[in-house]
Amino acid sequence: MTSRTLLSIASLAVGIGLAIGPVGTTSAQNSNSLRDLVGARAAGGESDLESRGYTFITGAPAYGGSKAGFWWNASSRNCVRVETFDGKFRSITEATGAQCNQHSSGSNSERNTAAAIIGAAAIAAAIAHKNNAHDNKADSGGQYDLGYNDGLHNAPYYNPGRSDAYSSGYQAGVDQRSRNISYHGGTGGYDRVDHRPAQVTCTSVGGKYTECAIPGGGDIVMKQQLSKANCTKNETWGETGDGVYVKDGCRAIFEAMP
């Protein structure tokens, strides 16, 4: 790499730093603003989240019998992870836009979160993109998102177009998956295995088409409709390759039957 290219990269990196400020500042402020809800009863806490502009997107079982829910604030473009245990909010932490089924990163909050997750390698990839290093500039963001989603959910690496953006996204997803389960020692426990069917709550935010993954495979059934809008199979919801989709305002709890 030439000295002129290095100088250009350095200048652009400084510009990015000045534009977004310290990494994680806005994200930290968003989660800190919800700190007063930690310890609240779940029913009241959810009402409080909604009054502050958050919409429930999806949820899943978490470690130790708790449940994790992901909430999206469309105004601040911020995603938070709310962990509930024994009917109370145990913790509220920052999450990525991808975990709230969002793929854009227009706000400072999501840019800062992405920078914290991806690190210097992803910043270098973004700089390279700005310098037209990608052959397919129009789709690099989409390829990155595809790679990140595959890596995060341990899907096989699938990059027939040899996209650098997909490769970078896949590695970032793998790294994030490792961080998400860093508590796990890699050995079995003493409790019996829970064979209950996997469930997920899938929400069509603003009437938009949304996909939600459900682990375990098998036929998918709707257990409970949560929205005022009708949830009708093959009309406003249906099965995908690895889960379910919803649209037109449908929000419901779905279950994968073994």
XYZ file of C-alpha atoms in Angstrom:
258
model
C 0.000 0.000 0.000
C 1.465 3.401 -0.965
C 2.139 6.186 1.506
C -0.452 8.326 -0.275
C -3.087 5.599 0.234
C -2.112 5.249 3.891
C -2.411 9.005 4.340
C -5.870 8.967 2.738
C -6.975 6.136 5.001
C -5.656 7.919 8.070
C -7.449 11.137 7.100
C -10.702 9.311 6.508
C -10.383 7.432 9.806
C -9.947 10.741 11.640
C -12.993 12.084 9.844
C -15.034 9.077 10.888
C -13.883 9.466 14.488
C -14.850 13.130 14.551
C -18.219 12.351 12.995
C -19.331 9.589 15.332
C -17.482 10.570 18.504
C -16.179 8.066 21.062
C -17.215 4.516 20.256
C -20.215 3.337 22.276
C -21.068 6.737 23.846
C -24.559 7.056 22.356
C -25.269 3.343 22.836
C -24.246 3.491 26.460
C -26.497 6.499 27.010
C -29.431 4.622 25.471
C -29.049 1.596 27.750
C -28.293 3.766 30.784
C -31.552 5.648 30.228
C -33.372 2.339 30.837
C -31.400 1.388 33.954
C -34.295 2.352 36.215
C -36.333 -0.535 34.741
C -33.894 -3.226 35.931
C -35.646 -5.118 38.713
C -39.118 -4.021 37.578
C -41.915 -6.518 37.099
C -41.936 -7.615 33.475
C -45.517 -6.552 32.727
C -45.011 -3.003 33.975
C -41.520 -2.807 32.479
C -42.794 -3.711 29.023
C -45.417 -0.969 29.224
C -42.669 1.465 30.241
C -40.506 0.427 27.291
C -43.401 0.989 24.910
C -44.078 4.421 26.395
C -40.417 5.298 25.708
C -40.720 4.411 22.042
C -39.531 0.781 22.066
C -41.273 -2.028 20.167
C -40.852 -5.699 21.032
C -39.264 -7.541 18.089
C -38.413 -11.091 19.132
C -37.516 -13.245 22.105
C -35.881 -16.549 22.908
C -34.901 -18.703 25.908
C -31.642 -17.608 27.555
C -29.121 -19.139 29.933
C -30.236 -20.357 33.352
C -33.977 -20.393 32.674
C -34.202 -16.694 31.838
C -35.684 -15.194 28.685
C -34.110 -12.659 26.357
C -36.226 -10.122 24.486
C -35.006 -7.685 21.836
C -36.648 -4.246 21.679
C -36.241 -1.699 18.881
C -36.559 2.095 19.095
C -37.262 3.370 15.583
C -36.669 7.000 16.597
C -33.156 6.508 18.009
C -32.532 3.407 15.851
C -31.378 1.562 18.925
C -31.750 -2.125 19.836
C -31.605 -3.351 23.433
C -31.593 -6.847 24.949
C -33.864 -7.256 27.966
C -33.284 -10.357 30.080
C -36.204 -11.491 32.248
C -35.987 -13.945 35.111
C -38.643 -14.924 37.639
C -41.045 -12.332 36.209
C -38.639 -9.390 36.566
C -36.199 -7.523 34.322
C -32.760 -8.825 35.292
C -30.659 -6.765 32.865
C -30.951 -4.335 29.946
C -27.965 -4.157 27.595
C -27.150 -2.884 24.127
C -27.733 -5.189 21.160
C -26.990 -4.936 17.454
C -29.489 -3.833 14.849
C -29.294 -7.308 13.315
C -30.603 -8.822 16.554
C -33.692 -6.624 16.148
C -34.054 -7.732 12.509
C -32.805 -4.341 11.313
C -30.195 -4.106 8.562
C -29.610 -0.366 8.217
C -27.070 1.558 10.299
C -27.984 5.181 9.684
C -27.716 6.405 13.273
C -24.687 7.169 15.387
C -25.893 4.537 17.865
C -25.750 1.668 15.372
C -22.509 2.896 13.808
C -20.909 3.014 17.244
C -22.236 -0.441 18.130
C -20.967 -1.853 14.847
C -17.553 -0.286 15.414
C -17.344 -1.796 18.899
C -18.218 -5.258 17.575
C -16.212 -5.313 14.404
C -13.155 -3.366 15.504
C -10.366 -1.966 13.392
C -10.711 -4.603 10.640
C -14.253 -3.552 9.804
C -13.299 0.139 9.872
C -10.540 -0.646 7.365
C -13.111 -2.462 5.196
C -15.400 0.565 5.336
C -12.509 2.822 4.325
C -11.666 0.494 1.461
C -15.275 0.685 0.336
C -15.100 4.474 0.376
C -12.057 4.208 -1.881
C -13.986 2.015 -4.358
C -12.090 -1.127 -3.409
C -15.226 -3.256 -3.788
C -16.169 -4.431 -7.263
C -19.876 -4.361 -6.443
C -20.245 -1.113 -4.515
C -24.041 -1.026 -4.623
C -24.439 -4.337 -2.798
C -21.504 -4.409 -0.370
C -23.683 -3.409 2.590
C -26.188 -6.147 1.810
C -23.425 -8.738 1.383
C -21.920 -7.735 4.729
C -25.314 -8.164 6.424
C -25.772 -11.589 4.825
C -22.332 -12.692 5.994
C -22.874 -11.315 9.505
C -26.219 -13.115 9.841
C -24.737 -16.427 8.608
C -21.748 -16.187 10.962
C -23.885 -15.141 13.940
C -26.230 -18.113 13.509
C -23.503 -20.644 12.651
C -24.800 -21.138 9.108
C -22.417 -22.600 6.488
C -20.136 -20.071 4.780
C -21.799 -19.324 1.417
C -20.010 -16.734 -0.706
C -20.194 -17.788 -4.387
C -19.530 -14.213 -5.518
C -16.269 -14.072 -3.519
C -17.426 -10.833 -1.865
C -14.971 -9.237 0.577
C -17.940 -7.625 2.334
C -19.601 -11.009 2.930
C -16.327 -12.451 4.240
C -15.827 -9.561 6.669
C -19.434 -9.777 7.823
C -19.229 -13.535 8.354
C -16.135 -13.188 10.548
C -17.766 -10.396 12.553
C -20.820 -12.617 13.077
C -18.654 -15.537 14.255
C -16.818 -13.227 16.670
C -20.104 -11.884 18.052
C -21.493 -15.411 18.482
C -18.392 -16.314 20.507
C -18.912 -13.266 22.724
C -22.597 -14.098 23.197
C -21.774 -17.549 24.638
C -18.493 -16.649 26.340
C -20.024 -17.638 29.690
C -20.291 -21.270 28.534
C -17.542 -23.618 29.653
C -18.097 -26.029 26.778
C -19.022 -28.920 29.044
C -22.355 -30.419 30.055
C -24.283 -29.488 33.170
C -26.290 -31.460 35.685
C -29.842 -30.515 34.758
C -31.844 -32.707 32.417
C -32.082 -31.554 28.826
C -35.164 -29.450 28.088
C -36.924 -30.989 25.094
C -39.684 -28.408 24.835
C -40.303 -27.122 21.299
C -38.443 -23.945 20.339
C -40.556 -20.777 20.342
C -40.029 -17.271 18.997
C -42.102 -14.107 18.892
C -41.983 -12.532 15.439
C -43.197 -8.971 14.800
C -43.987 -7.083 11.595
C -42.799 -3.590 12.560
C -44.691 -0.905 10.685
C -46.364 -3.560 8.554
C -43.047 -4.536 6.953
C -41.965 -8.033 5.939
C -39.799 -9.557 8.677
C -38.120 -12.950 9.014
C -37.347 -14.677 12.314
C -35.190 -17.782 12.714
C -36.436 -20.683 14.866
C -33.842 -23.282 15.927
C -34.587 -26.971 15.818
C -36.387 -27.265 12.496
C -39.674 -29.106 12.028
C -43.127 -27.846 11.118
C -43.996 -24.404 12.419
C -47.311 -23.535 14.053
C -48.664 -20.275 15.424
C -49.238 -20.685 19.161
C -50.675 -17.262 19.973
C -51.566 -14.136 18.013
C -50.426 -10.967 19.820
C -51.368 -8.280 17.288
C -54.669 -6.656 16.449
C -53.876 -7.287 12.788
C -54.845 -10.756 11.582
C -52.146 -13.423 11.406
C -53.205 -15.819 8.651
C -50.912 -18.559 7.381
C -49.598 -18.041 3.839
C -51.112 -14.553 3.843
C -49.595 -12.536 6.683
C -47.225 -15.227 7.965
C -45.551 -18.338 6.605
C -42.554 -20.633 6.859
C -39.074 -19.833 5.531
C -36.065 -22.095 5.171
C -35.040 -21.681 8.814
C -37.974 -20.042 10.533
C -40.994 -17.890 9.871
C -41.900 -14.589 8.198
C -44.575 -12.045 9.146
C -45.969 -8.985 7.370
C -48.862 -6.497 7.343
C -48.640 -5.917 11.103
C -48.828 -9.543 12.239
C -47.202 -10.286 15.603
C -47.442 -13.755 17.116
C -45.669 -16.529 19.021
C -44.559 -19.344 16.740
C -43.334 -22.813 17.637
C -41.208 -25.341 15.764
C -42.656 -28.802 16.282
C -40.075 -31.629 16.567
